[in-house]
């Protein structure tokens, strides 16, 4: 029951974060349309715009830190999930 409430409380801020990222990327590529390749401008390739921005739009150091932080969060969540499953 506790995890249900925690998940519900995290849903709103995480959804707002992704909404903000999508809106910011949309605005960025509306202002600078020549930076986005033509194949990524198609609607069916919309899910590839954020990874493209990470690789091509961010400085090299920031890209590395972002990718490393994604791996760290994945490892932490895996540990937390396995710890929760042992308690129940």
mmCIF file of N, CA, C and O in Angstrom:
data_model
loop_
_atom_site.group_PDB
_atom_site.id
_atom_site.type_symbol
_atom_site.label_atom_id
_atom_site.label_comp_id
_atom_site.label_asym_id
_atom_site.label_seq_id
_atom_site.Cartn_x
_atom_site.Cartn_y
_atom_site.Cartn_z
ATOM 1 N N UNK A 1 0.824 -1.192 0.000
ATOM 2 C CA UNK A 1 0.000 0.000 0.000
ATOM 3 C C UNK A 1 0.867 1.254 0.000
ATOM 4 O O UNK A 1 0.559 2.213 -0.685
ATOM 5 N N UNK A 2 1.955 1.201 0.772
ATOM 6 C CA UNK A 2 2.846 2.359 0.846
ATOM 7 C C UNK A 2 3.490 2.639 -0.509
ATOM 8 O O UNK A 2 3.625 3.790 -0.916
ATOM 9 N N UNK A 3 3.894 1.588 -1.216
ATOM 10 C CA UNK A 3 4.540 1.776 -2.519
ATOM 11 C C UNK A 3 3.560 2.349 -3.544
ATOM 12 O O UNK A 3 3.964 3.073 -4.456
ATOM 13 N N UNK A 4 2.282 2.039 -3.400
ATOM 14 C CA UNK A 4 1.280 2.602 -4.302
ATOM 15 C C UNK A 4 1.204 4.110 -4.146
ATOM 16 O O UNK A 4 1.163 4.851 -5.136
ATOM 17 N N UNK A 5 1.203 4.584 -2.914
ATOM 18 C CA UNK A 5 1.171 6.022 -2.671
ATOM 19 C C UNK A 5 2.452 6.693 -3.129
ATOM 20 O O UNK A 5 2.422 7.788 -3.684
ATOM 21 N N UNK A 6 3.592 6.051 -2.899
ATOM 22 C CA UNK A 6 4.855 6.629 -3.354
ATOM 23 C C UNK A 6 4.882 6.737 -4.871
ATOM 24 O O UNK A 6 5.304 7.753 -5.421
ATOM 25 N N UNK A 7 4.440 5.702 -5.546
ATOM 26 C CA UNK A 7 4.384 5.736 -7.004
ATOM 27 C C UNK A 7 3.431 6.804 -7.520
ATOM 28 O O UNK A 7 3.721 7.490 -8.500
ATOM 29 N N UNK A 8 2.308 6.957 -6.843
ATOM 30 C CA UNK A 8 1.335 7.976 -7.239
ATOM 31 C C UNK A 8 1.887 9.382 -7.040
ATOM 32 O O UNK A 8 1.660 10.261 -7.865
ATOM 33 N N UNK A 9 2.613 9.576 -5.956
ATOM 34 C CA UNK A 9 3.183 10.901 -5.699
ATOM 35 C C UNK A 9 4.327 11.227 -6.648
ATOM 36 O O UNK A 9 4.556 12.390 -6.965
ATOM 37 N N UNK A 10 5.047 10.232 -7.108
ATOM 38 C CA UNK A 10 6.135 10.464 -8.049
ATOM 39 C C UNK A 10 5.652 10.618 -9.481
ATOM 40 O O UNK A 10 6.345 11.195 -10.312
ATOM 41 N N UNK A 11 4.476 10.120 -9.771
ATOM 42 C CA UNK A 11 3.969 10.158 -11.134
ATOM 43 C C UNK A 11 3.820 11.587 -11.646
ATOM 44 O O UNK A 11 4.215 11.881 -12.780
ATOM 45 N N UNK A 12 3.282 12.470 -10.852
ATOM 46 C CA UNK A 12 3.015 13.843 -11.294
ATOM 47 C C UNK A 12 4.310 14.602 -11.587
ATOM 48 O O UNK A 12 4.458 15.158 -12.680
ATOM 49 N N UNK A 13 5.300 14.644 -10.678
ATOM 50 C CA UNK A 13 6.510 15.396 -11.011
ATOM 51 C C UNK A 13 7.292 14.792 -12.187
ATOM 52 O O UNK A 13 7.836 15.527 -13.008
ATOM 53 N N UNK A 14 7.322 13.472 -12.287
ATOM 54 C CA UNK A 14 8.035 12.839 -13.401
ATOM 55 C C UNK A 14 7.320 13.157 -14.715
ATOM 56 O O UNK A 14 7.964 13.462 -15.719
ATOM 57 N N UNK A 15 6.009 13.104 -14.723
ATOM 58 C CA UNK A 15 5.254 13.447 -15.928
ATOM 59 C C UNK A 15 5.474 14.905 -16.319
ATOM 60 O O UNK A 15 5.632 15.220 -17.498
ATOM 61 N N UNK A 16 5.484 15.793 -15.341
ATOM 62 C CA UNK A 16 5.748 17.207 -15.629
ATOM 63 C C UNK A 16 7.161 17.421 -16.174
ATOM 64 O O UNK A 16 7.370 18.246 -17.063
ATOM 65 N N UNK A 17 8.127 16.670 -15.645
ATOM 66 C CA UNK A 17 9.498 16.775 -16.143
ATOM 67 C C UNK A 17 9.569 16.364 -17.611
ATOM 68 O O UNK A 17 10.160 17.069 -18.437
ATOM 69 N N UNK A 18 8.951 15.231 -17.968
ATOM 70 C CA UNK A 18 8.965 14.801 -19.360
ATOM 71 C C UNK A 18 8.174 15.751 -20.254
ATOM 72 O O UNK A 18 8.553 15.981 -21.406
ATOM 73 N N UNK A 19 7.097 16.312 -19.759
ATOM 74 C CA UNK A 19 6.343 17.305 -20.523
ATOM 75 C C UNK A 19 7.206 18.525 -20.790
ATOM 76 O O UNK A 19 7.232 19.057 -21.902
ATOM 77 N N UNK A 20 7.954 18.973 -19.776
ATOM 78 C CA UNK A 20 8.836 20.127 -19.941
ATOM 79 C C UNK A 20 9.944 19.828 -20.945
ATOM 80 O O UNK A 20 10.255 20.661 -21.803
ATOM 81 N N UNK A 21 10.547 18.643 -20.870
ATOM 82 C CA UNK A 21 11.615 18.281 -21.810
ATOM 83 C C UNK A 21 11.081 18.264 -23.237
ATOM 84 O O UNK A 21 11.708 18.802 -24.158
ATOM 85 N N UNK A 22 9.931 17.659 -23.439
ATOM 86 C CA UNK A 22 9.341 17.609 -24.776
ATOM 87 C C UNK A 22 9.003 18.982 -25.313
ATOM 88 O O UNK A 22 9.261 19.298 -26.480
ATOM 89 N N UNK A 23 8.440 19.840 -24.461
ATOM 90 C CA UNK A 23 8.100 21.194 -24.879
ATOM 91 C C UNK A 23 9.348 22.001 -25.194
ATOM 92 O O UNK A 23 9.391 22.748 -26.180
ATOM 93 N N UNK A 24 10.389 21.844 -24.370
ATOM 94 C CA UNK A 24 11.640 22.571 -24.602
ATOM 95 C C UNK A 24 12.303 22.124 -25.905
ATOM 96 O O UNK A 24 12.793 22.960 -26.681
ATOM 97 N N UNK A 25 12.307 20.813 -26.169
ATOM 98 C CA UNK A 25 12.880 20.330 -27.423
ATOM 99 C C UNK A 25 12.078 20.795 -28.629
ATOM 100 O O UNK A 25 12.640 21.163 -29.660
ATOM 101 N N UNK A 26 10.764 20.792 -28.498
ATOM 102 C CA UNK A 26 9.925 21.284 -29.590
ATOM 103 C C UNK A 26 10.234 22.748 -29.885
ATOM 104 O O UNK A 26 10.422 23.143 -31.039
ATOM 105 N N UNK A 27 10.331 23.557 -28.830
ATOM 106 C CA UNK A 27 10.625 24.985 -29.006
ATOM 107 C C UNK A 27 12.018 25.201 -29.585
ATOM 108 O O UNK A 27 12.218 26.059 -30.452
ATOM 109 N N UNK A 28 12.982 24.411 -29.121
ATOM 110 C CA UNK A 28 14.364 24.532 -29.590
ATOM 111 C C UNK A 28 14.459 24.247 -31.084
ATOM 112 O O UNK A 28 15.069 25.008 -31.841
ATOM 113 N N UNK A 29 13.828 23.151 -31.518
ATOM 114 C CA UNK A 29 13.921 22.797 -32.922
ATOM 115 C C UNK A 29 12.963 23.600 -33.799
ATOM 116 O O UNK A 29 13.113 23.614 -35.019
ATOM 117 N N UNK A 30 11.992 24.294 -33.218
ATOM 118 C CA UNK A 30 11.201 25.258 -33.984
ATOM 119 C C UNK A 30 12.019 26.514 -34.245
ATOM 120 O O UNK A 30 11.924 27.120 -35.303
ATOM 121 N N UNK A 31 12.843 26.889 -33.246
ATOM 122 C CA UNK A 31 13.696 28.067 -33.404
ATOM 123 C C UNK A 31 14.894 27.784 -34.310
ATOM 124 O O UNK A 31 15.361 28.675 -35.013
ATOM 125 N N UNK A 32 15.405 26.552 -34.272
ATOM 126 C CA UNK A 32 16.577 26.165 -35.069
ATOM 127 C C UNK A 32 16.256 24.901 -35.881
ATOM 128 O O UNK A 32 16.815 23.838 -35.632
ATOM 129 N N UNK A 33 15.393 25.001 -36.877
ATOM 130 C CA UNK A 33 14.985 23.796 -37.613
ATOM 131 C C UNK A 33 16.103 23.166 -38.438
ATOM 132 O O UNK A 33 16.056 21.979 -38.738
ATOM 133 N N UNK A 34 17.123 23.927 -38.777
ATOM 134 C CA UNK A 34 18.212 23.376 -39.579
ATOM 135 C C UNK A 34 19.116 22.434 -38.774
ATOM 136 O O UNK A 34 19.912 21.697 -39.357
ATOM 137 N N UNK A 35 18.984 22.418 -37.453
ATOM 138 C CA UNK A 35 19.797 21.531 -36.619
ATOM 139 C C UNK A 35 19.233 20.119 -36.528
ATOM 140 O O UNK A 35 19.937 19.202 -36.102
ATOM 141 N N UNK A 36 17.990 19.935 -36.918
ATOM 142 C CA UNK A 36 17.346 18.626 -36.845
ATOM 143 C C UNK A 36 17.343 17.990 -38.233
ATOM 144 O O UNK A 36 16.868 18.583 -39.196
ATOM 145 N N UNK A 37 17.921 16.783 -38.368
ATOM 146 C CA UNK A 37 17.924 16.127 -39.682
ATOM 147 C C UNK A 37 16.505 15.895 -40.199
ATOM 148 O O UNK A 37 15.553 15.749 -39.431
ATOM 149 N N UNK A 38 16.384 15.833 -41.508
ATOM 150 C CA UNK A 38 15.064 15.707 -42.141
ATOM 151 C C UNK A 38 14.355 14.423 -41.730
ATOM 152 O O UNK A 38 13.140 14.419 -41.532
ATOM 153 N N UNK A 39 15.099 13.317 -41.558
ATOM 154 C CA UNK A 39 14.433 12.050 -41.202
ATOM 155 C C UNK A 39 13.870 12.082 -39.785
ATOM 156 O O UNK A 39 12.943 11.341 -39.473
ATOM 157 N N UNK A 40 14.403 12.928 -38.905
ATOM 158 C CA UNK A 40 13.864 13.029 -37.550
ATOM 159 C C UNK A 40 12.681 13.987 -37.465
ATOM 160 O O UNK A 40 12.019 14.063 -36.435
ATOM 161 N N UNK A 41 12.408 14.719 -38.530
ATOM 162 C CA UNK A 41 11.272 15.637 -38.537
ATOM 163 C C UNK A 41 9.962 14.925 -38.830
ATOM 164 O O UNK A 41 8.894 15.506 -38.671
ATOM 165 N N UNK A 42 10.039 13.666 -39.226
ATOM 166 C CA UNK A 42 8.824 12.881 -39.456
ATOM 167 C C UNK A 42 8.196 12.495 -38.121
ATOM 168 O O UNK A 42 8.883 12.256 -37.131
ATOM 169 N N UNK A 43 6.878 12.412 -38.101
ATOM 170 C CA UNK A 43 6.150 12.134 -36.866
ATOM 171 C C UNK A 43 6.503 10.770 -36.278
ATOM 172 O O UNK A 43 6.590 10.619 -35.062
ATOM 173 N N UNK A 44 6.737 9.768 -37.122
ATOM 174 C CA UNK A 44 7.034 8.429 -36.603
ATOM 175 C C UNK A 44 8.428 8.333 -35.978
ATOM 176 O O UNK A 44 8.732 7.355 -35.305
ATOM 177 N N UNK A 45 9.276 9.334 -36.177
ATOM 178 C CA UNK A 45 10.602 9.344 -35.572
ATOM 179 C C UNK A 45 10.701 10.320 -34.396
ATOM 180 O O UNK A 45 11.794 10.670 -33.974
ATOM 181 N N UNK A 46 9.572 10.735 -33.870
ATOM 182 C CA UNK A 46 9.566 11.727 -32.794
ATOM 183 C C UNK A 46 10.251 11.225 -31.533
ATOM 184 O O UNK A 46 10.837 12.009 -30.784
ATOM 185 N N UNK A 47 10.232 9.918 -31.289
ATOM 186 C CA UNK A 47 10.866 9.380 -30.084
ATOM 187 C C UNK A 47 12.385 9.352 -30.188
ATOM 188 O O UNK A 47 13.062 9.075 -29.203
ATOM 189 N N UNK A 48 12.937 9.661 -31.338
ATOM 190 C CA UNK A 48 14.390 9.672 -31.519
ATOM 191 C C UNK A 48 14.990 11.066 -31.387
ATOM 192 O O UNK A 48 16.203 11.226 -31.462
ATOM 193 N N UNK A 49 14.170 12.084 -31.186
ATOM 194 C CA UNK A 49 14.657 13.464 -31.121
ATOM 195 C C UNK A 49 15.446 13.702 -29.841
ATOM 196 O O UNK A 49 16.527 14.320 -29.877
ATOM 197 N N UNK A 50 14.975 13.227 -28.705
ATOM 198 C CA UNK A 50 15.675 13.452 -27.433
ATOM 199 C C UNK A 50 17.047 12.781 -27.409
ATOM 200 O O UNK A 50 18.039 13.429 -27.058
ATOM 201 N N UNK A 51 17.162 11.495 -27.807
ATOM 202 C CA UNK A 51 18.512 10.915 -27.869
ATOM 203 C C UNK A 51 19.428 11.645 -28.855
ATOM 204 O O UNK A 51 20.623 11.807 -28.597
ATOM 205 N N UNK A 52 18.880 12.099 -29.980
ATOM 206 C CA UNK A 52 19.680 12.852 -30.937
ATOM 207 C C UNK A 52 20.182 14.148 -30.306
ATOM 208 O O UNK A 52 21.343 14.529 -30.487
ATOM 209 N N UNK A 53 19.317 14.818 -29.555
ATOM 210 C CA UNK A 53 19.724 16.059 -28.895
ATOM 211 C C UNK A 53 20.822 15.801 -27.864
ATOM 212 O O UNK A 53 21.763 16.575 -27.738
ATOM 213 N N UNK A 54 20.702 14.712 -27.121
ATOM 214 C CA UNK A 54 21.724 14.389 -26.117
ATOM 215 C C UNK A 54 23.078 14.187 -26.789
ATOM 216 O O UNK A 54 24.100 14.693 -26.319
ATOM 217 N N UNK A 55 23.097 13.473 -27.907
ATOM 218 C CA UNK A 55 24.362 13.172 -28.579
ATOM 219 C C UNK A 55 24.920 14.379 -29.325
ATOM 220 O O UNK A 55 26.113 14.660 -29.261
ATOM 221 N N UNK A 56 24.058 15.126 -29.997
ATOM 222 C CA UNK A 56 24.560 16.186 -30.872
ATOM 223 C C UNK A 56 24.441 17.591 -30.289
ATOM 224 O O UNK A 56 25.212 18.469 -30.677
ATOM 225 N N UNK A 57 23.509 17.819 -29.387
ATOM 226 C CA UNK A 57 23.267 19.170 -28.900
ATOM 227 C C UNK A 57 23.966 19.524 -27.610
ATOM 228 O O UNK A 57 24.225 20.702 -27.338
ATOM 229 N N UNK A 58 24.282 18.539 -26.805
ATOM 230 C CA UNK A 58 24.938 18.797 -25.522
ATOM 231 C C UNK A 58 26.455 18.710 -25.676
ATOM 232 O O UNK A 58 26.949 17.958 -26.515
ATOM 233 N N UNK A 59 27.204 19.444 -24.856
ATOM 234 C CA UNK A 59 28.668 19.301 -24.889
ATOM 235 C C UNK A 59 29.079 17.885 -24.490
ATOM 236 O O UNK A 59 28.357 17.180 -23.778
ATOM 237 N N UNK A 60 30.255 17.461 -24.945
ATOM 238 C CA UNK A 60 30.713 16.081 -24.733
ATOM 239 C C UNK A 60 30.732 15.692 -23.255
ATOM 240 O O UNK A 60 30.292 14.618 -22.896
ATOM 241 N N UNK A 61 31.217 16.537 -22.374
ATOM 242 C CA UNK A 61 31.272 16.211 -20.943
ATOM 243 C C UNK A 61 29.902 16.032 -20.330
ATOM 244 O O UNK A 61 29.675 15.122 -19.530
ATOM 245 N N UNK A 62 28.966 16.878 -20.714
ATOM 246 C CA UNK A 62 27.604 16.794 -20.184
ATOM 247 C C UNK A 62 26.929 15.513 -20.676
ATOM 248 O O UNK A 62 26.207 14.850 -19.925
ATOM 249 N N UNK A 63 27.186 15.156 -21.931
ATOM 250 C CA UNK A 63 26.631 13.912 -22.466
ATOM 251 C C UNK A 63 27.122 12.713 -21.665
ATOM 252 O O UNK A 63 26.333 11.834 -21.294
ATOM 253 N N UNK A 64 28.411 12.669 -21.364
ATOM 254 C CA UNK A 64 28.964 11.559 -20.581
ATOM 255 C C UNK A 64 28.391 11.497 -19.184
ATOM 256 O O UNK A 64 28.054 10.417 -18.691
ATOM 257 N N UNK A 65 28.267 12.645 -18.540
ATOM 258 C CA UNK A 65 27.710 12.685 -17.184
ATOM 259 C C UNK A 65 26.248 12.243 -17.200
ATOM 260 O O UNK A 65 25.807 11.498 -16.320
ATOM 261 N N UNK A 66 25.495 12.660 -18.203
ATOM 262 C CA UNK A 66 24.086 12.281 -18.300
ATOM 263 C C UNK A 66 23.927 10.777 -18.502
ATOM 264 O O UNK A 66 23.114 10.130 -17.832
ATOM 265 N N UNK A 67 24.715 10.212 -19.393
ATOM 266 C CA UNK A 67 24.624 8.767 -19.637
ATOM 267 C C UNK A 67 25.070 7.982 -18.403
ATOM 268 O O UNK A 67 24.446 6.987 -18.024
ATOM 269 N N UNK A 68 26.140 8.446 -17.743
ATOM 270 C CA UNK A 68 26.594 7.774 -16.521
ATOM 271 C C UNK A 68 25.537 7.854 -15.429
ATOM 272 O O UNK A 68 25.310 6.874 -14.704
ATOM 273 N N UNK A 69 24.866 8.997 -15.302
ATOM 274 C CA UNK A 69 23.834 9.131 -14.267
ATOM 275 C C UNK A 69 22.641 8.230 -14.550
ATOM 276 O O UNK A 69 22.018 7.716 -13.629
ATOM 277 N N UNK A 70 22.322 8.001 -15.820
ATOM 278 C CA UNK A 70 21.234 7.077 -16.161
ATOM 279 C C UNK A 70 21.583 5.673 -15.698
ATOM 280 O O UNK A 70 20.754 4.956 -15.125
ATOM 281 N N UNK A 71 22.842 5.252 -15.920
ATOM 282 C CA UNK A 71 23.269 3.928 -15.455
ATOM 283 C C UNK A 71 23.240 3.831 -13.932
ATOM 284 O O UNK A 71 22.818 2.815 -13.370
ATOM 285 N N UNK A 72 23.676 4.879 -13.245
ATOM 286 C CA UNK A 72 23.685 4.858 -11.779
ATOM 287 C C UNK A 72 22.266 4.734 -11.236
ATOM 288 O O UNK A 72 22.012 3.943 -10.320
ATOM 289 N N UNK A 73 21.346 5.492 -11.791
ATOM 290 C CA UNK A 73 19.953 5.416 -11.340
ATOM 291 C C UNK A 73 19.389 4.022 -11.605
ATOM 292 O O UNK A 73 18.677 3.466 -10.764
ATOM 293 N N UNK A 74 19.741 3.441 -12.735
ATOM 294 C CA UNK A 74 19.284 2.081 -13.025
ATOM 295 C C UNK A 74 19.798 1.079 -12.011
ATOM 296 O O UNK A 74 19.061 0.218 -11.534
ATOM 297 N N UNK A 75 21.078 1.178 -11.648
ATOM 298 C CA UNK A 75 21.639 0.273 -10.647
ATOM 299 C C UNK A 75 21.000 0.495 -9.276
ATOM 300 O O UNK A 75 20.706 -0.455 -8.554
ATOM 301 N N UNK A 76 20.776 1.759 -8.912
ATOM 302 C CA UNK A 76 20.159 2.047 -7.618
ATOM 303 C C UNK A 76 18.737 1.514 -7.552
ATOM 304 O O UNK A 76 18.329 0.936 -6.543
ATOM 305 N N UNK A 77 17.983 1.719 -8.619
ATOM 306 C CA UNK A 77 16.601 1.235 -8.618
ATOM 307 C C UNK A 77 16.548 -0.284 -8.574
ATOM 308 O O UNK A 77 15.688 -0.857 -7.912
ATOM 309 N N UNK A 78 17.481 -0.935 -9.263
ATOM 310 C CA UNK A 78 17.523 -2.393 -9.218
ATOM 311 C C UNK A 78 17.782 -2.877 -7.800
ATOM 312 O O UNK A 78 17.141 -3.815 -7.321
ATOM 313 N N UNK A 79 18.714 -2.210 -7.107
ATOM 314 C CA UNK A 79 19.003 -2.579 -5.721
ATOM 315 C C UNK A 79 17.828 -2.329 -4.798
ATOM 316 O O UNK A 79 17.522 -3.146 -3.931
ATOM 317 N N UNK A 80 17.140 -1.213 -4.986
ATOM 318 C CA UNK A 80 15.982 -0.903 -4.146
ATOM 319 C C UNK A 80 14.841 -1.884 -4.375
ATOM 320 O O UNK A 80 14.179 -2.313 -3.433
ATOM 321 N N UNK A 81 14.624 -2.238 -5.636
ATOM 322 C CA UNK A 81 13.546 -3.178 -5.939
ATOM 323 C C UNK A 81 13.840 -4.547 -5.348
ATOM 324 O O UNK A 81 12.960 -5.189 -4.760
ATOM 325 N N UNK A 82 15.092 -4.998 -5.463
ATOM 326 C CA UNK A 82 15.408 -6.316 -4.910
ATOM 327 C C UNK A 82 15.347 -6.301 -3.390
ATOM 328 O O UNK A 82 14.951 -7.279 -2.766
ATOM 329 N N UNK A 83 15.714 -5.175 -2.771
ATOM 330 C CA UNK A 83 15.622 -5.076 -1.313
ATOM 331 C C UNK A 83 14.166 -5.086 -0.863
ATOM 332 O O UNK A 83 13.821 -5.698 0.137
ATOM 333 N N UNK A 84 13.297 -4.398 -1.614
ATOM 334 C CA UNK A 84 11.866 -4.384 -1.266
ATOM 335 C C UNK A 84 11.264 -5.775 -1.402
ATOM 336 O O UNK A 84 10.422 -6.175 -0.624
ATOM 337 N N UNK A 85 11.682 -6.511 -2.432
ATOM 338 C CA UNK A 85 11.094 -7.831 -2.645
ATOM 339 C C UNK A 85 11.540 -8.821 -1.568
ATOM 340 O O UNK A 85 10.825 -9.764 -1.267
ATOM 341 N N UNK A 86 12.696 -8.628 -0.966
ATOM 342 C CA UNK A 86 13.142 -9.524 0.101
ATOM 343 C C UNK A 86 12.354 -9.285 1.385
ATOM 344 O O UNK A 86 12.169 -10.184 2.178
ATOM 345 N N UNK A 87 11.880 -8.048 1.602
ATOM 346 C CA UNK A 87 11.158 -7.745 2.839
ATOM 347 C C UNK A 87 9.745 -8.290 2.828
ATOM 348 O O UNK A 87 9.157 -8.501 3.862
ATOM 349 N N UNK A 88 9.194 -8.492 1.652
ATOM 350 C CA UNK A 88 7.796 -8.958 1.605
ATOM 351 C C UNK A 88 7.705 -10.450 1.508
ATOM 352 O O UNK A 88 8.579 -11.191 1.403
#
